Amino acid sequence: MTGSGTTGKNTVSRLRHRLTLQEEVQTPDGAGGYSRSWQDVAHVWAEIIPLVGSGSSAKGSGKEALFAGQLQASISHRILLRYRPGITAAMRLVFENRLFNIHSVANVDERREKLELLVQEGAGT
């Protein structure tokens, strides 16, 4: 069992959202600055868990949002995916027309099997 209380098989069956992992690319603009764009890194299967909201569609709770301490006000979702090295808070995820800015990346149970990302949904930063 993992820290979230689900078996590996149950976790895999919950990874039903296909997301695109992106990293920022900065290109010099010739005037001393740079232009910023986002480049696809990988496509990953994940579970998207809302931490705010009400009703049956909101699987998270206010208590789960407290996990992030001072980030509580800005964290809107928790995203679970299979372990993948190299994911950082400088990256973002795209699901359909929705953007998720990564605030933190945790290796669940330090087993290199699953990652838990705390994210904020909205426009890129």
Short mmCIF file of N, CA and C in Angstrom, two decimals:
data_model
loop_
_atom_site.label_atom_id
_atom_site.label_comp_id
_atom_site.label_asym_id
_atom_site.label_seq_id
_atom_site.Cartn_x
_atom_site.Cartn_y
_atom_site.Cartn_z
N MET A 1 0.83 -1.19 0.00
CA MET A 1 0.00 0.00 0.00
C MET A 1 0.86 1.24 0.00
N THR A 2 0.38 2.28 -0.64
CA THR A 2 1.08 3.55 -0.63
C THR A 2 0.47 4.46 0.40
N GLY A 3 1.08 5.64 0.56
CA GLY A 3 0.62 6.58 1.56
C GLY A 3 -0.80 7.07 1.32
N SER A 4 -1.29 6.99 0.10
CA SER A 4 -2.64 7.47 -0.17
C SER A 4 -3.69 6.41 0.12
N GLY A 5 -3.27 5.22 0.51
CA GLY A 5 -4.22 4.18 0.89
C GLY A 5 -4.77 3.39 -0.27
N THR A 6 -4.13 3.45 -1.43
CA THR A 6 -4.59 2.67 -2.57
C THR A 6 -3.49 1.72 -2.99
N THR A 7 -3.89 0.61 -3.58
CA THR A 7 -2.90 -0.33 -4.08
C THR A 7 -2.42 0.15 -5.43
N GLY A 8 -1.29 -0.38 -5.88
CA GLY A 8 -0.75 0.01 -7.17
C GLY A 8 -1.74 -0.21 -8.30
N LYS A 9 -2.47 -1.33 -8.27
CA LYS A 9 -3.43 -1.62 -9.33
C LYS A 9 -4.55 -0.57 -9.36
N ASN A 10 -5.07 -0.19 -8.19
CA ASN A 10 -6.11 0.83 -8.14
C ASN A 10 -5.59 2.16 -8.65
N THR A 11 -4.35 2.50 -8.31
CA THR A 11 -3.77 3.75 -8.76
C THR A 11 -3.70 3.79 -10.28
N VAL A 12 -3.23 2.72 -10.89
CA VAL A 12 -3.11 2.68 -12.34
C VAL A 12 -4.47 2.87 -13.00
N SER A 13 -5.51 2.26 -12.48
CA SER A 13 -6.83 2.38 -13.09
C SER A 13 -7.39 3.78 -12.95
N ARG A 14 -6.89 4.58 -12.01
CA ARG A 14 -7.35 5.96 -11.83
C ARG A 14 -6.63 6.93 -12.75
N LEU A 15 -5.55 6.53 -13.37
CA LEU A 15 -4.77 7.41 -14.24
C LEU A 15 -5.46 7.49 -15.60
N ARG A 16 -6.56 8.22 -15.64
CA ARG A 16 -7.40 8.23 -16.84
C ARG A 16 -7.34 9.54 -17.62
N HIS A 17 -6.58 10.50 -17.13
CA HIS A 17 -6.45 11.78 -17.83
C HIS A 17 -5.11 11.83 -18.55
N ARG A 18 -5.13 12.15 -19.83
CA ARG A 18 -3.90 12.24 -20.63
C ARG A 18 -3.45 13.70 -20.63
N LEU A 19 -2.34 13.98 -19.97
CA LEU A 19 -1.82 15.33 -19.84
C LEU A 19 -0.53 15.49 -20.61
N THR A 20 -0.24 16.73 -20.99
CA THR A 20 1.01 17.06 -21.64
C THR A 20 1.88 17.82 -20.66
N LEU A 21 3.08 17.32 -20.40
CA LEU A 21 4.05 17.98 -19.55
C LEU A 21 4.84 18.95 -20.41
N GLN A 22 4.96 20.20 -19.95
CA GLN A 22 5.67 21.22 -20.73
C GLN A 22 6.73 21.90 -19.87
N GLU A 23 7.81 22.36 -20.55
CA GLU A 23 8.83 23.16 -19.89
C GLU A 23 8.98 24.48 -20.63
N GLU A 24 9.39 25.50 -19.89
CA GLU A 24 9.56 26.82 -20.47
C GLU A 24 10.83 26.88 -21.30
N VAL A 25 10.73 27.55 -22.44
CA VAL A 25 11.88 27.76 -23.32
C VAL A 25 12.03 29.27 -23.49
N GLN A 26 13.24 29.78 -23.23
CA GLN A 26 13.51 31.20 -23.39
C GLN A 26 14.43 31.39 -24.59
N THR A 27 14.00 32.23 -25.52
CA THR A 27 14.75 32.49 -26.74
C THR A 27 15.16 33.95 -26.76
N PRO A 28 16.46 34.25 -26.94
CA PRO A 28 16.88 35.66 -27.00
C PRO A 28 16.11 36.41 -28.08
N ASP A 29 15.70 37.65 -27.75
CA ASP A 29 14.92 38.44 -28.71
C ASP A 29 15.76 39.44 -29.49
N GLY A 30 17.09 39.46 -29.25
CA GLY A 30 17.98 40.36 -29.98
C GLY A 30 18.07 41.75 -29.39
N ALA A 31 17.26 42.05 -28.38
CA ALA A 31 17.27 43.38 -27.76
C ALA A 31 17.70 43.28 -26.30
N GLY A 32 18.36 42.19 -25.93
CA GLY A 32 18.82 42.02 -24.56
C GLY A 32 17.84 41.25 -23.68
N GLY A 33 16.68 40.98 -24.19
CA GLY A 33 15.68 40.23 -23.43
C GLY A 33 15.47 38.86 -24.05
N TYR A 34 14.33 38.31 -23.79
CA TYR A 34 14.02 37.01 -24.35
C TYR A 34 12.52 36.88 -24.53
N SER A 35 12.14 35.98 -25.41
CA SER A 35 10.73 35.62 -25.54
C SER A 35 10.55 34.26 -24.88
N ARG A 36 9.38 34.08 -24.30
CA ARG A 36 9.10 32.86 -23.55
C ARG A 36 8.04 32.05 -24.27
N SER A 37 8.28 30.75 -24.37
CA SER A 37 7.28 29.84 -24.94
C SER A 37 7.37 28.53 -24.15
N TRP A 38 6.44 27.64 -24.44
CA TRP A 38 6.40 26.35 -23.75
C TRP A 38 6.58 25.23 -24.76
N GLN A 39 7.40 24.26 -24.38
CA GLN A 39 7.72 23.12 -25.25
C GLN A 39 7.23 21.84 -24.60
N ASP A 40 6.57 20.99 -25.39
CA ASP A 40 6.11 19.69 -24.88
C ASP A 40 7.32 18.82 -24.53
N VAL A 41 7.24 18.18 -23.36
CA VAL A 41 8.30 17.28 -22.90
C VAL A 41 7.83 15.83 -23.01
N ALA A 42 6.59 15.58 -22.58
CA ALA A 42 6.07 14.21 -22.57
C ALA A 42 4.55 14.24 -22.43
N HIS A 43 3.93 13.13 -22.77
CA HIS A 43 2.51 12.91 -22.51
C HIS A 43 2.44 11.87 -21.40
N VAL A 44 1.65 12.16 -20.37
CA VAL A 44 1.57 11.27 -19.21
C VAL A 44 0.12 11.00 -18.84
N TRP A 45 -0.13 9.81 -18.30
CA TRP A 45 -1.44 9.48 -17.76
C TRP A 45 -1.44 9.88 -16.30
N ALA A 46 -2.53 10.51 -15.84
CA ALA A 46 -2.57 11.00 -14.48
C ALA A 46 -4.00 11.01 -13.95
N GLU A 47 -4.09 11.21 -12.63
CA GLU A 47 -5.39 11.43 -11.98
C GLU A 47 -5.40 12.87 -11.51
N ILE A 48 -6.45 13.61 -11.86
CA ILE A 48 -6.60 15.00 -11.45
C ILE A 48 -7.62 15.03 -10.32
N ILE A 49 -7.21 15.55 -9.16
CA ILE A 49 -8.06 15.58 -7.97
C ILE A 49 -8.29 17.03 -7.55
N PRO A 50 -9.50 17.55 -7.72
CA PRO A 50 -9.78 18.93 -7.26
C PRO A 50 -9.69 19.02 -5.75
N LEU A 51 -9.10 20.10 -5.25
CA LEU A 51 -9.00 20.30 -3.81
C LEU A 51 -9.97 21.36 -3.32
N VAL A 52 -10.60 22.07 -4.22
CA VAL A 52 -11.55 23.11 -3.86
C VAL A 52 -12.86 22.85 -4.58
N GLY A 53 -13.92 23.45 -4.08
CA GLY A 53 -15.22 23.27 -4.72
C GLY A 53 -16.15 22.50 -3.81
N SER A 54 -17.32 22.22 -4.33
CA SER A 54 -18.31 21.49 -3.55
C SER A 54 -19.04 20.53 -4.47
N GLY A 55 -19.83 19.70 -3.89
CA GLY A 55 -20.59 18.74 -4.67
C GLY A 55 -19.82 17.46 -4.89
N SER A 56 -20.42 16.53 -5.60
CA SER A 56 -19.83 15.21 -5.78
C SER A 56 -18.61 15.23 -6.69
N SER A 57 -18.45 16.27 -7.53
CA SER A 57 -17.31 16.29 -8.43
C SER A 57 -16.03 16.71 -7.72
N ALA A 58 -16.10 17.31 -6.56
CA ALA A 58 -14.92 17.72 -5.82
C ALA A 58 -14.49 16.58 -4.91
N LYS A 59 -13.41 15.89 -5.30
CA LYS A 59 -12.95 14.74 -4.54
C LYS A 59 -12.08 15.14 -3.36
N GLY A 60 -11.50 16.34 -3.39
CA GLY A 60 -10.62 16.78 -2.32
C GLY A 60 -11.41 17.48 -1.25
N SER A 61 -10.69 17.98 -0.27
CA SER A 61 -11.33 18.72 0.80
C SER A 61 -10.42 19.84 1.24
N GLY A 62 -10.95 20.74 2.04
CA GLY A 62 -10.14 21.82 2.57
C GLY A 62 -8.96 21.30 3.37
N LYS A 63 -9.14 20.18 4.07
CA LYS A 63 -8.06 19.61 4.85
C LYS A 63 -6.91 19.17 3.95
N GLU A 64 -7.21 18.64 2.78
CA GLU A 64 -6.15 18.26 1.87
C GLU A 64 -5.37 19.48 1.40
N ALA A 65 -6.04 20.59 1.19
CA ALA A 65 -5.37 21.80 0.75
C ALA A 65 -4.40 22.31 1.82
N LEU A 66 -4.65 22.03 3.09
CA LEU A 66 -3.76 22.45 4.16
C LEU A 66 -2.41 21.76 4.10
N PHE A 67 -2.31 20.69 3.37
CA PHE A 67 -1.06 19.95 3.19
C PHE A 67 0.06 20.88 2.72
N ALA A 68 -0.28 21.88 1.95
CA ALA A 68 0.72 22.77 1.38
C ALA A 68 1.05 23.96 2.27
N GLY A 69 0.47 24.10 3.42
CA GLY A 69 0.79 25.19 4.32
C GLY A 69 0.53 26.54 3.70
N GLN A 70 1.59 27.33 3.51
CA GLN A 70 1.40 28.68 3.01
C GLN A 70 0.89 28.72 1.57
N LEU A 71 0.97 27.65 0.82
CA LEU A 71 0.47 27.62 -0.54
C LEU A 71 -1.03 27.32 -0.61
N GLN A 72 -1.65 27.17 0.54
CA GLN A 72 -3.04 26.74 0.61
C GLN A 72 -3.96 27.53 -0.32
N ALA A 73 -3.81 28.84 -0.35
CA ALA A 73 -4.72 29.68 -1.13
C ALA A 73 -4.55 29.48 -2.63
N SER A 74 -3.37 29.05 -3.08
CA SER A 74 -3.15 28.97 -4.51
C SER A 74 -3.23 27.56 -5.09
N ILE A 75 -3.23 26.55 -4.26
CA ILE A 75 -3.28 25.18 -4.75
C ILE A 75 -4.74 24.80 -5.03
N SER A 76 -5.02 24.38 -6.26
CA SER A 76 -6.39 24.04 -6.62
C SER A 76 -6.59 22.54 -6.86
N HIS A 77 -5.52 21.83 -7.21
CA HIS A 77 -5.64 20.41 -7.55
C HIS A 77 -4.40 19.65 -7.09
N ARG A 78 -4.60 18.36 -6.92
CA ARG A 78 -3.51 17.42 -6.69
C ARG A 78 -3.52 16.50 -7.90
N ILE A 79 -2.37 16.27 -8.50
CA ILE A 79 -2.27 15.40 -9.67
C ILE A 79 -1.33 14.25 -9.33
N LEU A 80 -1.82 13.03 -9.53
CA LEU A 80 -1.02 11.83 -9.29
C LEU A 80 -0.65 11.19 -10.62
N LEU A 81 0.61 10.79 -10.75
CA LEU A 81 1.07 10.12 -11.96
C LEU A 81 2.19 9.16 -11.62
N ARG A 82 2.51 8.29 -12.56
CA ARG A 82 3.62 7.37 -12.36
C ARG A 82 4.91 8.16 -12.22
N TYR A 83 5.85 7.62 -11.46
CA TYR A 83 7.13 8.29 -11.24
C TYR A 83 7.82 8.58 -12.57
N ARG A 84 8.34 9.77 -12.66
CA ARG A 84 9.10 10.19 -13.83
C ARG A 84 10.14 11.18 -13.33
N PRO A 85 11.43 10.87 -13.51
CA PRO A 85 12.46 11.80 -13.03
C PRO A 85 12.46 13.09 -13.85
N GLY A 86 12.89 14.16 -13.23
CA GLY A 86 13.07 15.41 -13.94
C GLY A 86 11.92 16.39 -13.89
N ILE A 87 10.79 16.03 -13.31
CA ILE A 87 9.67 16.96 -13.22
C ILE A 87 9.96 17.96 -12.10
N THR A 88 9.81 19.26 -12.41
CA THR A 88 10.09 20.31 -11.43
C THR A 88 8.94 21.31 -11.36
N ALA A 89 9.01 22.19 -10.37
CA ALA A 89 8.00 23.23 -10.21
C ALA A 89 8.10 24.31 -11.29
N ALA A 90 9.12 24.26 -12.12
CA ALA A 90 9.25 25.21 -13.23
C ALA A 90 8.44 24.75 -14.45
N MET A 91 7.84 23.57 -14.37
CA MET A 91 7.09 23.01 -15.49
C MET A 91 5.59 23.23 -15.29
N ARG A 92 4.82 22.86 -16.29
CA ARG A 92 3.36 22.91 -16.18
C ARG A 92 2.77 21.73 -16.91
N LEU A 93 1.48 21.49 -16.67
CA LEU A 93 0.74 20.42 -17.33
C LEU A 93 -0.43 21.03 -18.08
N VAL A 94 -0.76 20.42 -19.22
CA VAL A 94 -1.90 20.86 -20.01
C VAL A 94 -2.85 19.67 -20.14
N PHE A 95 -4.12 19.92 -19.84
CA PHE A 95 -5.17 18.91 -20.03
C PHE A 95 -6.29 19.57 -20.81
N GLU A 96 -6.49 19.10 -22.03
CA GLU A 96 -7.46 19.70 -22.96
C GLU A 96 -7.13 21.19 -23.07
N ASN A 97 -8.00 22.09 -22.70
CA ASN A 97 -7.69 23.53 -22.79
C ASN A 97 -7.36 24.13 -21.42
N ARG A 98 -7.01 23.29 -20.44
CA ARG A 98 -6.73 23.74 -19.07
C ARG A 98 -5.22 23.67 -18.79
N LEU A 99 -4.72 24.69 -18.08
CA LEU A 99 -3.31 24.74 -17.68
C LEU A 99 -3.20 24.52 -16.19
N PHE A 100 -2.19 23.75 -15.78
CA PHE A 100 -1.91 23.49 -14.37
C PHE A 100 -0.45 23.84 -14.10
N ASN A 101 -0.22 24.89 -13.33
CA ASN A 101 1.12 25.30 -12.95
C ASN A 101 1.56 24.48 -11.74
N ILE A 102 2.71 23.84 -11.83
CA ILE A 102 3.20 22.97 -10.77
C ILE A 102 3.82 23.81 -9.66
N HIS A 103 3.39 23.58 -8.41
CA HIS A 103 3.96 24.27 -7.26
C HIS A 103 4.91 23.36 -6.49
N SER A 104 4.61 22.07 -6.43
CA SER A 104 5.51 21.15 -5.73
C SER A 104 5.40 19.75 -6.33
N VAL A 105 6.50 19.01 -6.18
CA VAL A 105 6.58 17.64 -6.69
C VAL A 105 7.05 16.76 -5.54
N ALA A 106 6.27 15.71 -5.23
CA ALA A 106 6.64 14.80 -4.15
C ALA A 106 6.70 13.37 -4.67
N ASN A 107 7.76 12.67 -4.33
CA ASN A 107 7.93 11.25 -4.64
C ASN A 107 7.22 10.49 -3.53
N VAL A 108 6.01 10.01 -3.80
CA VAL A 108 5.17 9.38 -2.78
C VAL A 108 5.89 8.18 -2.16
N ASP A 109 5.98 8.20 -0.84
CA ASP A 109 6.63 7.15 -0.05
C ASP A 109 8.09 6.92 -0.43
N GLU A 110 8.69 7.86 -1.19
CA GLU A 110 10.11 7.75 -1.61
C GLU A 110 10.40 6.41 -2.29
N ARG A 111 9.43 5.90 -3.06
CA ARG A 111 9.59 4.59 -3.70
C ARG A 111 9.81 4.67 -5.19
N ARG A 112 9.82 5.87 -5.76
CA ARG A 112 10.00 6.05 -7.20
C ARG A 112 8.97 5.27 -8.01
N GLU A 113 7.74 5.26 -7.49
CA GLU A 113 6.64 4.61 -8.20
C GLU A 113 5.57 5.61 -8.62
N LYS A 114 5.38 6.64 -7.78
CA LYS A 114 4.29 7.58 -8.01
C LYS A 114 4.73 8.98 -7.59
N LEU A 115 4.29 9.99 -8.35
CA LEU A 115 4.52 11.38 -7.99
C LEU A 115 3.21 12.05 -7.63
N GLU A 116 3.26 12.95 -6.68
CA GLU A 116 2.12 13.77 -6.31
C GLU A 116 2.51 15.22 -6.59
N LEU A 117 1.76 15.87 -7.48
CA LEU A 117 2.02 17.25 -7.82
C LEU A 117 0.92 18.12 -7.23
N LEU A 118 1.29 19.19 -6.55
CA LEU A 118 0.32 20.18 -6.10
C LEU A 118 0.38 21.30 -7.12
N VAL A 119 -0.77 21.63 -7.69
CA VAL A 119 -0.81 22.55 -8.82
C VAL A 119 -1.87 23.62 -8.63
N GLN A 120 -1.74 24.66 -9.43
CA GLN A 120 -2.75 25.72 -9.49
C GLN A 120 -3.25 25.78 -10.92
N GLU A 121 -4.56 25.68 -11.07
CA GLU A 121 -5.13 25.77 -12.41
C GLU A 121 -5.23 27.24 -12.80
N GLY A 122 -4.89 27.53 -14.05
CA GLY A 122 -5.02 28.88 -14.55
C GLY A 122 -3.96 29.21 -15.57
N ALA A 123 -3.92 30.47 -15.96
CA ALA A 123 -2.98 30.93 -16.98
C ALA A 123 -1.54 30.76 -16.49
N GLY A 124 -0.63 30.63 -17.43
CA GLY A 124 0.78 30.47 -17.11
C GLY A 124 1.33 31.67 -16.38
N THR A 125 2.39 31.42 -15.60
CA THR A 125 2.99 32.51 -14.85
C THR A 125 4.22 33.03 -15.52
#
